[in-house]
């Protein structure tokens, strides 16, 4: 079945097309979400939101990009939306702690899933350090780095998902690597 027929079947609401969509993209979407939010339960929740959005918006898909690119874009945006909401909640909790109504935030068990296929590291502690460093990058650098280095997408694919030129993606990757070197160097210098 061609991608055009597949998309037409999805837009027509055919069950077989939705089953195929889930079969083909469920793991990819989950792993993309996990790349941004390294907690299995949160990544599963975000992945479900991605498919709800895909089902809700498939009729708007015009085929200007590949279906996979469109789904990756939704996955990335939903993951970033989750991170923004989480950061807002942290700031709110911090403000409450200043003014009395303290809400304890236990972050010790957040990094539950470190067996991500794109990251083969020696142990959970190193994985957490790297994920924390990646999350300190500016958003554009974090997206490009995550999609390229963790999800293994080419610069061209990352450019399509982020709607940036390949040269912009390369530039962001270069800056991301430099920034990560600084962040990790500072971390290891301070942890001695």
XYZ file of N, CA, C and O in Angstrom:
768
model
N 0.852 -1.183 0.000
C 0.000 0.000 0.000
C 0.895 1.243 0.000
O 1.813 1.360 0.793
N 0.612 2.169 -0.890
C 1.407 3.392 -0.979
C 1.074 4.309 0.203
O 0.023 4.177 0.833
N 1.976 5.257 0.472
C 1.743 6.182 1.571
C 0.497 7.034 1.300
O -0.271 7.320 2.215
N 0.284 7.391 0.036
C -0.890 8.206 -0.329
C -2.183 7.455 -0.010
O -3.115 8.030 0.561
N -2.234 6.179 -0.357
C -3.415 5.352 -0.073
C -3.580 5.195 1.435
O -4.705 5.283 1.956
N -2.477 4.965 2.113
C -2.497 4.796 3.566
C -3.061 6.049 4.238
O -3.933 5.967 5.103
N -2.593 7.211 3.815
C -3.071 8.481 4.384
C -4.555 8.677 4.074
O -5.334 9.081 4.940
N -4.951 8.353 2.848
C -6.370 8.475 2.466
C -7.234 7.564 3.337
O -8.321 7.965 3.782
N -6.738 6.353 3.608
C -7.481 5.426 4.468
C -7.570 5.948 5.901
O -8.603 5.822 6.562
N -6.488 6.538 6.373
C -6.508 7.139 7.709
C -7.522 8.281 7.765
O -8.303 8.387 8.712
N -7.499 9.125 6.742
C -8.414 10.270 6.702
C -9.866 9.822 6.564
O -10.765 10.509 7.020
N -10.063 8.639 5.968
C -11.415 8.093 5.831
C -11.857 7.371 7.111
O -12.998 6.928 7.214
N -10.938 7.247 8.065
C -11.273 6.630 9.349
C -11.321 5.115 9.321
O -11.988 4.498 10.151
N -10.628 4.481 8.404
C -10.651 3.021 8.300
C -9.846 2.396 9.445
O -8.706 2.769 9.693
N -10.478 1.428 10.101
C -9.850 0.771 11.258
C -8.531 0.108 10.916
O -7.578 0.163 11.687
N -8.463 -0.541 9.772
C -7.234 -1.242 9.372
C -6.062 -0.257 9.253
O -4.932 -0.582 9.621
N -6.348 0.939 8.758
C -5.309 1.956 8.617
C -4.817 2.408 9.993
O -3.618 2.593 10.205
N -5.755 2.584 10.936
C -5.357 2.986 12.283
C -4.561 1.882 12.969
O -3.589 2.160 13.671
N -4.936 0.651 12.741
C -4.169 -0.470 13.309
C -2.754 -0.475 12.748
O -1.785 -0.665 13.485
N -2.647 -0.259 11.448
C -1.320 -0.229 10.818
C -0.499 0.947 11.350
O 0.698 0.821 11.606
N -1.153 2.098 11.516
C -0.469 3.276 12.049
C 0.138 2.965 13.419
O 1.312 3.236 13.665
N -0.666 2.380 14.293
C -0.171 2.033 15.621
C 0.955 1.009 15.540
O 1.972 1.134 16.224
N 0.767 0.020 14.697
C 1.781 -1.032 14.546
C 3.119 -0.465 14.075
O 4.177 -0.811 14.578
N 3.061 0.434 13.094
C 4.282 0.990 12.512
C 4.938 2.069 13.367
O 6.158 2.211 13.368
N 4.145 2.848 14.083
C 4.688 4.040 14.744
C 4.699 4.006 16.266
O 5.332 4.854 16.887
N 4.050 3.044 16.871
C 3.938 3.040 18.334
C 5.307 3.066 19.023
O 5.551 3.902 19.901
N 6.208 2.189 18.638
C 7.527 2.139 19.272
C 8.361 3.371 18.942
O 9.050 3.919 19.800
N 8.289 3.815 17.697
C 9.071 4.997 17.296
C 8.646 6.230 18.086
O 9.475 7.010 18.546
N 7.330 6.408 18.206
C 6.804 7.562 18.945
C 7.206 7.464 20.413
O 7.685 8.441 21.007
N 7.046 6.288 20.995
C 7.419 6.089 22.396
C 8.896 6.413 22.614
O 9.261 7.120 23.551
N 9.761 5.926 21.732
C 11.199 6.165 21.896
C 11.559 7.639 21.711
O 12.451 8.151 22.395
N 10.859 8.322 20.815
C 11.094 9.763 20.660
C 10.689 10.497 21.939
O 11.437 11.332 22.442
N 9.523 10.161 22.477
C 9.067 10.797 23.716
C 10.036 10.479 24.849
O 10.378 11.353 25.656
N 10.507 9.251 24.906
C 11.449 8.822 25.931
C 12.785 9.556 25.811
O 13.451 9.809 26.802
N 13.145 9.924 24.597
C 14.382 10.682 24.392
C 14.315 12.053 25.053
O 15.307 12.558 25.558
N 13.133 12.647 25.028
C 12.964 13.977 25.615
C 12.630 13.902 27.102
O 13.034 14.750 27.875
N 11.837 12.900 27.477
C 11.347 12.763 28.848
C 11.709 11.356 29.328
O 10.948 10.426 29.115
N 12.877 11.191 29.933
C 13.375 9.846 30.250
C 12.707 9.184 31.457
O 13.354 8.732 32.387
N 11.401 9.160 31.434
C 10.613 8.486 32.450
C 9.568 7.668 31.708
O 8.764 8.233 30.949
N 9.583 6.363 31.904
C 8.751 5.460 31.106
C 7.265 5.824 31.147
O 6.614 5.900 30.109
N 6.731 6.050 32.342
C 5.294 6.334 32.469
C 4.916 7.646 31.768
O 3.912 7.714 31.067
N 5.738 8.677 31.967
C 5.457 9.958 31.317
C 5.566 9.826 29.802
O 4.736 10.363 29.064
N 6.591 9.109 29.333
C 6.763 8.926 27.885
C 5.586 8.166 27.291
O 5.118 8.480 26.188
N 5.067 7.166 28.019
C 3.890 6.431 27.542
C 2.672 7.348 27.453
O 1.918 7.304 26.479
N 2.495 8.188 28.466
C 1.368 9.135 28.458
C 1.475 10.107 27.283
O 0.492 10.387 26.602
N 2.680 10.622 27.061
C 2.893 11.569 25.962
C 2.641 10.870 24.625
O 1.999 11.430 23.738
N 3.127 9.635 24.487
C 2.916 8.879 23.239
C 1.426 8.707 22.965
O 0.979 8.837 21.816
N 0.648 8.436 24.009
C -0.805 8.328 23.819
C -1.388 9.651 23.331
O -2.240 9.673 22.439
N -0.912 10.743 23.916
C -1.371 12.069 23.477
C -1.010 12.321 22.014
O -1.774 12.948 21.281
N 0.160 11.834 21.599
C 0.592 11.993 20.205
C -0.412 11.305 19.284
O -0.870 11.894 18.300
N -0.789 10.064 19.601
C -1.720 9.349 18.732
C -3.114 9.957 18.756
O -3.790 9.991 17.729
N -3.528 10.474 19.903
C -4.813 11.185 19.951
C -4.766 12.380 18.997
O -5.693 12.608 18.218
N -3.649 13.130 19.047
C -3.483 14.286 18.156
C -3.442 13.867 16.686
O -4.035 14.523 15.831
N -2.736 12.777 16.389
C -2.671 12.279 15.011
C -4.079 11.918 14.534
O -4.497 12.310 13.442
N -4.828 11.171 15.356
C -6.188 10.777 14.968
C -7.080 11.997 14.779
O -7.883 12.058 13.850
N -6.925 12.970 15.667
C -7.750 14.174 15.632
C -7.408 15.065 14.427
O -8.270 15.761 13.895
N -6.136 15.067 14.014
C -5.662 16.023 13.007
C -5.347 15.424 11.642
O -4.937 16.163 10.751
N -5.511 14.126 11.473
C -5.097 13.504 10.212
C -5.823 14.109 9.009
O -5.243 14.220 7.924
N -7.037 14.559 9.210
C -7.778 15.165 8.090
C -7.136 16.480 7.625
O -7.345 16.909 6.492
N -6.321 17.106 8.498
C -5.635 18.352 8.131
C -4.303 18.090 7.430
O -3.723 19.005 6.860
N -3.806 16.848 7.503
C -2.504 16.516 6.913
C -2.605 16.655 5.395
O -3.440 16.032 4.753
N -1.734 17.508 4.823
C -1.821 17.809 3.386
C -0.744 17.121 2.567
O -0.703 17.268 1.355
N 0.158 16.393 3.223
C 1.182 15.685 2.475
C 2.355 16.550 2.043
O 3.086 16.180 1.126
N 2.537 17.696 2.681
C 3.685 18.551 2.350
C 5.000 17.928 2.832
O 6.064 18.336 2.409
N 4.892 16.991 3.755
C 6.049 16.230 4.241
C 5.625 14.772 4.308
O 4.458 14.448 4.086
N 6.571 13.893 4.632
C 6.205 12.490 4.806
C 5.374 12.369 6.075
O 5.506 13.176 6.997
N 4.550 11.349 6.115
C 3.728 11.099 7.299
C 4.613 10.925 8.529
O 4.319 11.472 9.592
N 5.719 10.205 8.395
C 6.626 9.973 9.534
C 7.192 11.288 10.064
O 7.302 11.477 11.281
N 7.510 12.209 9.175
C 8.032 13.521 9.587
C 6.984 14.269 10.399
O 7.279 14.850 11.443
N 5.747 14.229 9.913
C 4.641 14.904 10.593
C 4.437 14.305 11.988
O 4.270 15.034 12.972
N 4.496 12.982 12.088
C 4.307 12.317 13.380
C 5.466 12.624 14.324
O 5.261 12.869 15.514
N 6.706 12.635 13.801
C 7.854 13.022 14.632
C 7.687 14.444 15.149
O 8.017 14.750 16.299
N 7.186 15.328 14.302
C 7.000 16.730 14.713
C 5.993 16.814 15.857
O 6.215 17.523 16.843
N 4.901 16.065 15.739
C 3.895 16.051 16.807
C 4.501 15.470 18.082
O 4.301 15.999 19.177
N 5.274 14.395 17.946
C 5.911 13.756 19.112
C 6.851 14.731 19.821
O 6.843 14.829 21.055
N 7.641 15.432 19.045
C 8.585 16.409 19.605
C 7.825 17.533 20.303
O 8.140 17.901 21.437
N 6.802 18.060 19.646
C 6.037 19.169 20.229
C 5.313 18.754 21.504
O 5.298 19.506 22.485
N 4.721 17.569 21.517
C 4.020 17.088 22.724
C 5.006 16.877 23.874
O 4.699 17.174 25.026
N 6.193 16.366 23.555
C 7.221 16.157 24.580
C 7.668 17.488 25.167
O 7.795 17.636 26.385
N 7.911 18.463 24.296
C 8.341 19.787 24.763
C 7.240 20.477 25.562
O 7.509 21.156 26.556
N 5.996 20.286 25.134
C 4.850 20.836 25.864
C 4.814 20.256 27.287
O 4.593 20.980 28.263
N 5.047 18.949 27.405
C 5.073 18.290 28.709
C 6.176 18.885 29.585
O 5.960 19.178 30.759
N 7.372 19.051 29.005
C 8.510 19.593 29.751
C 8.200 21.006 30.231
O 8.475 21.366 31.377
N 7.597 21.816 29.362
C 7.253 23.191 29.750
C 6.261 23.199 30.908
O 6.400 23.971 31.858
N 5.241 22.336 30.825
C 4.244 22.267 31.905
C 4.900 21.820 33.205
O 4.609 22.353 34.267
N 5.775 20.845 33.113
C 6.473 20.323 34.294
C 7.336 21.423 34.918
O 7.347 21.580 36.135
N 8.037 22.184 34.080
C 8.867 23.279 34.591
C 8.014 24.359 35.238
O 8.409 24.951 36.236
N 6.839 24.626 34.683
C 5.928 25.603 35.264
C 5.470 25.132 36.643
O 5.422 25.906 37.589
N 5.162 23.835 36.753
C 4.743 23.281 38.042
C 5.867 23.382 39.065
O 5.631 23.674 40.229
N 7.107 23.139 38.636
C 8.250 23.246 39.546
C 8.392 24.674 40.060
O 8.624 24.899 41.236
N 8.263 25.651 39.134
C 8.378 27.056 39.545
C 7.267 27.416 40.529
O 7.486 28.112 41.507
N 6.039 26.911 40.259
C 4.908 27.164 41.138
C 5.172 26.562 42.518
O 4.958 27.214 43.542
N 5.681 25.327 42.545
C 5.979 24.664 43.818
C 7.065 25.425 44.574
O 7.005 25.568 45.800
N 8.058 25.937 43.837
C 9.124 26.712 44.454
C 8.542 27.974 45.090
O 8.859 28.314 46.227
N 7.671 28.642 44.355
C 7.048 29.854 44.885
C 6.221 29.529 46.126
O 6.241 30.269 47.101
N 5.500 28.405 46.097
C 4.714 28.016 47.268
C 5.613 27.736 48.464
O 5.273 28.078 49.581
N 6.762 27.116 48.211
C 7.668 26.802 49.322
C 8.216 28.082 49.959
O 8.436 28.132 51.159
N 8.399 29.105 49.147
C 8.878 30.383 49.676
C 7.825 31.009 50.578
O 8.123 31.555 51.630
N 6.557 30.891 50.157
C 5.475 31.545 50.896
C 4.770 30.633 51.884
O 3.717 30.969 52.379
N 5.324 29.445 52.131
C 4.759 28.626 53.200
C 4.222 27.272 52.794
O 4.635 26.273 53.325
N 3.313 27.212 51.877
C 2.660 25.945 51.531
C 3.621 25.038 50.782
O 3.494 24.828 49.593
N 4.558 24.478 51.515
C 5.617 23.712 50.863
C 5.095 22.395 50.297
O 4.398 21.645 50.965
N 5.440 22.148 49.054
C 5.105 20.889 48.393
C 6.427 20.207 48.095
O 7.204 20.701 47.288
N 6.713 19.089 48.745
C 7.989 18.426 48.468
C 8.006 17.844 47.063
O 7.030 17.231 46.634
N 9.089 18.077 46.353
C 9.238 17.517 45.007
C 10.331 16.459 45.063
O 11.489 16.788 45.262
N 9.941 15.214 44.910
C 10.921 14.131 44.933
C 11.308 13.810 43.503
O 10.550 13.215 42.756
N 12.509 14.240 43.116
C 12.972 14.009 41.752
C 13.878 12.783 41.672
O 14.365 12.448 40.613
N 14.090 12.106 42.789
C 15.067 11.022 42.803
C 14.666 9.852 41.917
O 15.520 9.159 41.391
N 13.379 9.618 41.750
C 12.950 8.453 40.975
C 12.435 8.834 39.588
O 11.766 8.047 38.941
N 12.725 10.033 39.111
C 12.162 10.450 37.833
C 12.744 9.677 36.656
O 12.033 9.279 35.758
N 14.042 9.453 36.644
C 14.686 8.790 35.514
C 14.522 7.283 35.654
O 15.366 6.596 36.175
N 13.401 6.758 35.184
C 13.115 5.343 35.373
C 13.554 4.491 34.198
O 13.735 3.305 34.335
N 13.689 5.072 33.040
C 13.938 4.269 31.845
C 15.258 4.660 31.216
O 15.347 5.631 30.511
N 16.272 3.881 31.478
C 17.573 4.182 30.918
C 18.026 3.129 29.925
O 19.174 3.056 29.572
N 17.118 2.275 29.485
C 17.468 1.267 28.492
C 17.047 1.727 27.102
O 16.681 0.934 26.264
N 17.047 3.027 26.899
C 16.664 3.594 25.614
C 17.598 3.043 24.544
O 18.808 3.009 24.729
N 17.071 2.590 23.411
C 17.921 1.965 22.404
C 18.986 2.891 21.833
O 20.015 2.417 21.357
N 18.755 4.183 21.879
C 19.736 5.106 21.324
C 20.868 5.439 22.276
O 21.814 6.099 21.906
N 20.752 5.027 23.520
C 21.780 5.364 24.500
C 22.228 4.086 25.195
O 21.490 3.497 25.952
N 23.427 3.667 24.910
C 23.954 2.479 25.561
C 25.067 2.924 26.502
O 26.217 3.057 26.117
N 24.688 3.216 27.714
C 25.651 3.711 28.690
C 25.860 2.690 29.798
O 25.045 1.797 30.005
N 26.954 2.861 30.514
C 27.333 1.878 31.527
C 26.339 1.768 32.677
O 26.080 0.696 33.164
N 25.785 2.854 33.115
C 24.858 2.738 34.242
C 23.873 3.900 34.280
O 24.010 4.896 33.584
N 22.873 3.736 35.134
C 21.795 4.715 35.237
C 22.302 6.097 35.654
O 21.821 7.107 35.159
N 23.282 6.148 36.525
C 23.795 7.429 37.011
C 24.372 8.273 35.875
O 24.098 9.469 35.779
N 25.161 7.642 35.014
C 25.723 8.369 33.874
C 24.612 8.823 32.935
O 24.671 9.920 32.388
N 23.623 7.967 32.744
C 22.490 8.321 31.876
C 21.770 9.549 32.409
O 21.444 10.468 31.664
N 21.524 9.561 33.709
C 20.841 10.706 34.320
C 21.653 11.980 34.132
O 21.092 13.031 33.809
N 22.959 11.885 34.319
C 23.828 13.049 34.159
C 23.739 13.585 32.739
O 23.603 14.798 32.525
N 23.788 12.692 31.778
C 23.724 13.120 30.371
C 22.359 13.708 30.042
O 22.272 14.758 29.408
N 21.277 13.058 30.477
C 19.950 13.617 30.209
C 19.785 14.987 30.853
O 19.227 15.900 30.268
N 20.292 15.147 32.060
C 20.199 16.462 32.716
C 20.990 17.512 31.935
O 20.551 18.651 31.795
N 22.153 17.112 31.445
C 22.970 18.040 30.646
C 22.246 18.417 29.363
O 22.193 19.592 28.987
N 21.657 17.440 28.689
C 20.917 17.703 27.452
C 19.766 18.664 27.723
O 19.521 19.583 26.951
N 19.094 18.489 28.859
C 17.948 19.350 29.181
C 18.350 20.759 29.598
O 17.498 21.633 29.706
N 19.658 21.009 29.766
C 20.125 22.370 30.039
C 20.430 23.127 28.753
O 20.649 24.332 28.777
N 20.423 22.433 27.633
C 20.683 23.090 26.353
C 19.510 24.000 25.985
O 18.369 23.727 26.361
N 19.767 25.056 25.204
C 18.655 25.852 24.676
C 17.736 24.925 23.855
O 18.205 23.939 23.273
N 16.466 25.231 23.825
C 15.468 24.334 23.236
C 15.808 23.871 21.821
O 15.738 22.674 21.522
N 16.182 24.770 20.931
C 16.469 24.391 19.540
C 17.633 23.398 19.480
O 17.580 22.413 18.733
N 18.665 23.635 20.287
C 19.815 22.719 20.322
C 19.399 21.370 20.904
O 19.804 20.315 20.411
N 18.587 21.404 21.955
C 18.129 20.167 22.605
C 17.325 19.310 21.633
O 17.518 18.095 21.551
N 16.441 19.932 20.865
C 15.619 19.187 19.909
C 16.495 18.529 18.858
O 16.376 17.330 18.587
N 17.379 19.304 18.255
C 18.242 18.791 17.190
C 19.149 17.680 17.726
O 19.278 16.615 17.113
N 19.756 17.908 18.889
C 20.653 16.911 19.467
C 19.897 15.614 19.761
O 20.359 14.522 19.437
N 18.733 15.734 20.369
C 17.943 14.558 20.736
C 17.523 13.769 19.507
O 17.677 12.548 19.459
N 16.988 14.454 18.508
C 16.525 13.749 17.314
C 17.679 13.098 16.557
O 17.538 11.985 16.045
N 18.831 13.777 16.503
C 19.959 13.234 15.739
C 20.746 12.179 16.520
O 20.942 11.064 16.052
N 21.185 12.538 17.705
C 22.088 11.653 18.456
C 21.362 10.539 19.207
O 21.869 9.438 19.318
N 20.192 10.833 19.736
C 19.502 9.823 20.538
C 18.552 8.991 19.677
O 18.527 7.773 19.773
N 17.785 9.650 18.812
C 16.861 8.902 17.961
C 17.509 8.420 16.665
O 16.911 7.643 15.924
N 18.708 8.918 16.365
C 19.444 8.423 15.204
C 18.941 8.897 13.856
O 19.191 8.256 12.833
N 18.258 10.035 13.834
C 17.766 10.571 12.565
C 18.877 11.337 11.844
O 19.761 11.905 12.474
N 18.796 11.355 10.526
C 19.781 12.094 9.739
C 19.541 13.598 9.873
O 18.457 14.034 10.277
N 20.553 14.398 9.492
C 20.376 15.856 9.514
C 19.204 16.268 8.628
O 18.449 17.172 8.963
N 19.061 15.596 7.502
C 17.966 15.913 6.573
C 16.612 15.664 7.241
O 15.714 16.511 7.183
N 16.470 14.506 7.917
C 15.212 14.198 8.604
C 14.944 15.176 9.741
O 13.810 15.637 9.910
N 15.984 15.510 10.490
C 15.834 16.470 11.585
C 15.403 17.823 11.024
O 14.526 18.494 11.578
N 16.001 18.218 9.890
C 15.621 19.472 9.240
C 14.160 19.492 8.826
O 13.465 20.501 9.002
N 13.679 18.367 8.303
C 12.267 18.286 7.898
C 11.343 18.392 9.106
O 10.330 19.086 9.065
N 11.700 17.706 10.184
C 10.865 17.729 11.390
C 10.841 19.109 12.026
O 9.790 19.598 12.420
N 12.005 19.744 12.098
C 12.101 21.050 12.765
C 11.849 22.219 11.820
O 11.832 23.369 12.249
N 11.694 21.895 10.540
C 11.482 22.905 9.503
C 12.661 23.880 9.439
O 12.488 25.086 9.352
N 13.873 23.310 9.512
C 15.108 24.084 9.397
C 15.946 23.500 8.267
O 15.803 22.346 7.908
N 16.849 24.312 7.724
C 17.742 23.821 6.676
C 18.771 22.869 7.288
O 19.033 22.916 8.491
N 19.363 22.042 6.447
C 20.386 21.110 6.917
C 21.559 21.877 7.532
O 22.094 21.481 8.566
N 21.931 23.004 6.926
C 23.042 23.786 7.480
C 22.687 24.363 8.856
O 23.541 24.429 9.744
N 21.430 24.742 9.066
C 20.999 25.220 10.394
C 21.067 24.090 11.411
O 21.493 24.295 12.554
N 20.650 22.899 10.989
C 20.695 21.734 11.875
C 22.153 21.433 12.250
O 22.468 21.196 13.424
N 23.043 21.465 11.256
C 24.466 21.213 11.522
C 25.028 22.243 12.498
O 25.781 21.905 13.414
N 24.660 23.494 12.308
C 25.130 24.567 13.179
C 24.613 24.365 14.611
O 25.370 24.504 15.575
N 23.337 24.020 14.745
C 22.767 23.773 16.067
C 23.439 22.568 16.733
O 23.697 22.579 17.935
N 23.740 21.535 15.957
C 24.419 20.361 16.500
C 25.809 20.739 17.013
O 26.228 20.308 18.081
N 26.518 21.542 16.227
C 27.861 21.972 16.618
C 27.802 22.728 17.951
O 28.559 22.445 18.877
N 26.862 23.677 18.042
C 26.724 24.464 19.273
C 26.276 23.586 20.442
O 26.726 23.766 21.574
N 25.377 22.634 20.164
C 24.896 21.726 21.217
C 26.051 20.907 21.778
O 26.187 20.761 23.000
N 26.906 20.388 20.897
C 28.052 19.587 21.359
C 28.996 20.430 22.208
O 29.468 19.980 23.255
N 29.261 21.657 21.755
C 30.144 22.553 22.509
C 29.546 22.855 23.888
O 30.245 22.819 24.905
N 28.261 23.162 23.915
C 27.596 23.473 25.186
C 27.577 22.259 26.113
O 27.772 22.391 27.325
N 27.331 21.079 25.550
C 27.329 19.868 26.372
C 28.709 19.606 26.966
O 28.820 19.192 28.127
N 29.744 19.851 26.179
C 31.103 19.687 26.706
C 31.320 20.588 27.922
O 31.864 20.154 28.940
N 30.877 21.850 27.816
C 31.028 22.790 28.935
C 30.209 22.340 30.145
O 30.702 22.350 31.271
N 28.951 21.964 29.901
C 28.062 21.555 30.995
C 28.635 20.337 31.717
O 28.705 20.298 32.945
N 29.051 19.341 30.940
C 29.576 18.113 31.547
C 30.929 18.351 32.225
O 31.203 17.780 33.281
N 31.757 19.201 31.636
C 33.044 19.526 32.265
C 32.811 20.195 33.619
O 33.459 19.853 34.615
N 31.867 21.141 33.664
C 31.537 21.808 34.929
C 30.967 20.819 35.944
O 31.292 20.867 37.124
N 30.124 19.922 35.474
C 29.512 18.937 36.371
C 30.595 18.068 37.011
O 30.626 17.884 38.223
N 31.484 17.539 36.179
C 32.507 16.641 36.709
C 33.545 17.390 37.549
O 34.063 16.842 38.520
N 33.792 18.657 37.218
C 34.710 19.463 38.019
C 34.108 19.713 39.403
O 34.783 19.617 40.422
N 32.792 20.004 39.431
C 32.118 20.300 40.699
C 31.822 19.059 41.533
O 31.567 19.156 42.723
N 31.805 17.871 40.907
C 31.449 16.667 41.654
C 32.673 15.986 42.290
O 32.547 14.954 42.906
N 33.835 16.556 42.100
C 35.045 15.963 42.703
C 35.156 16.302 44.154
O 34.767 17.265 44.674
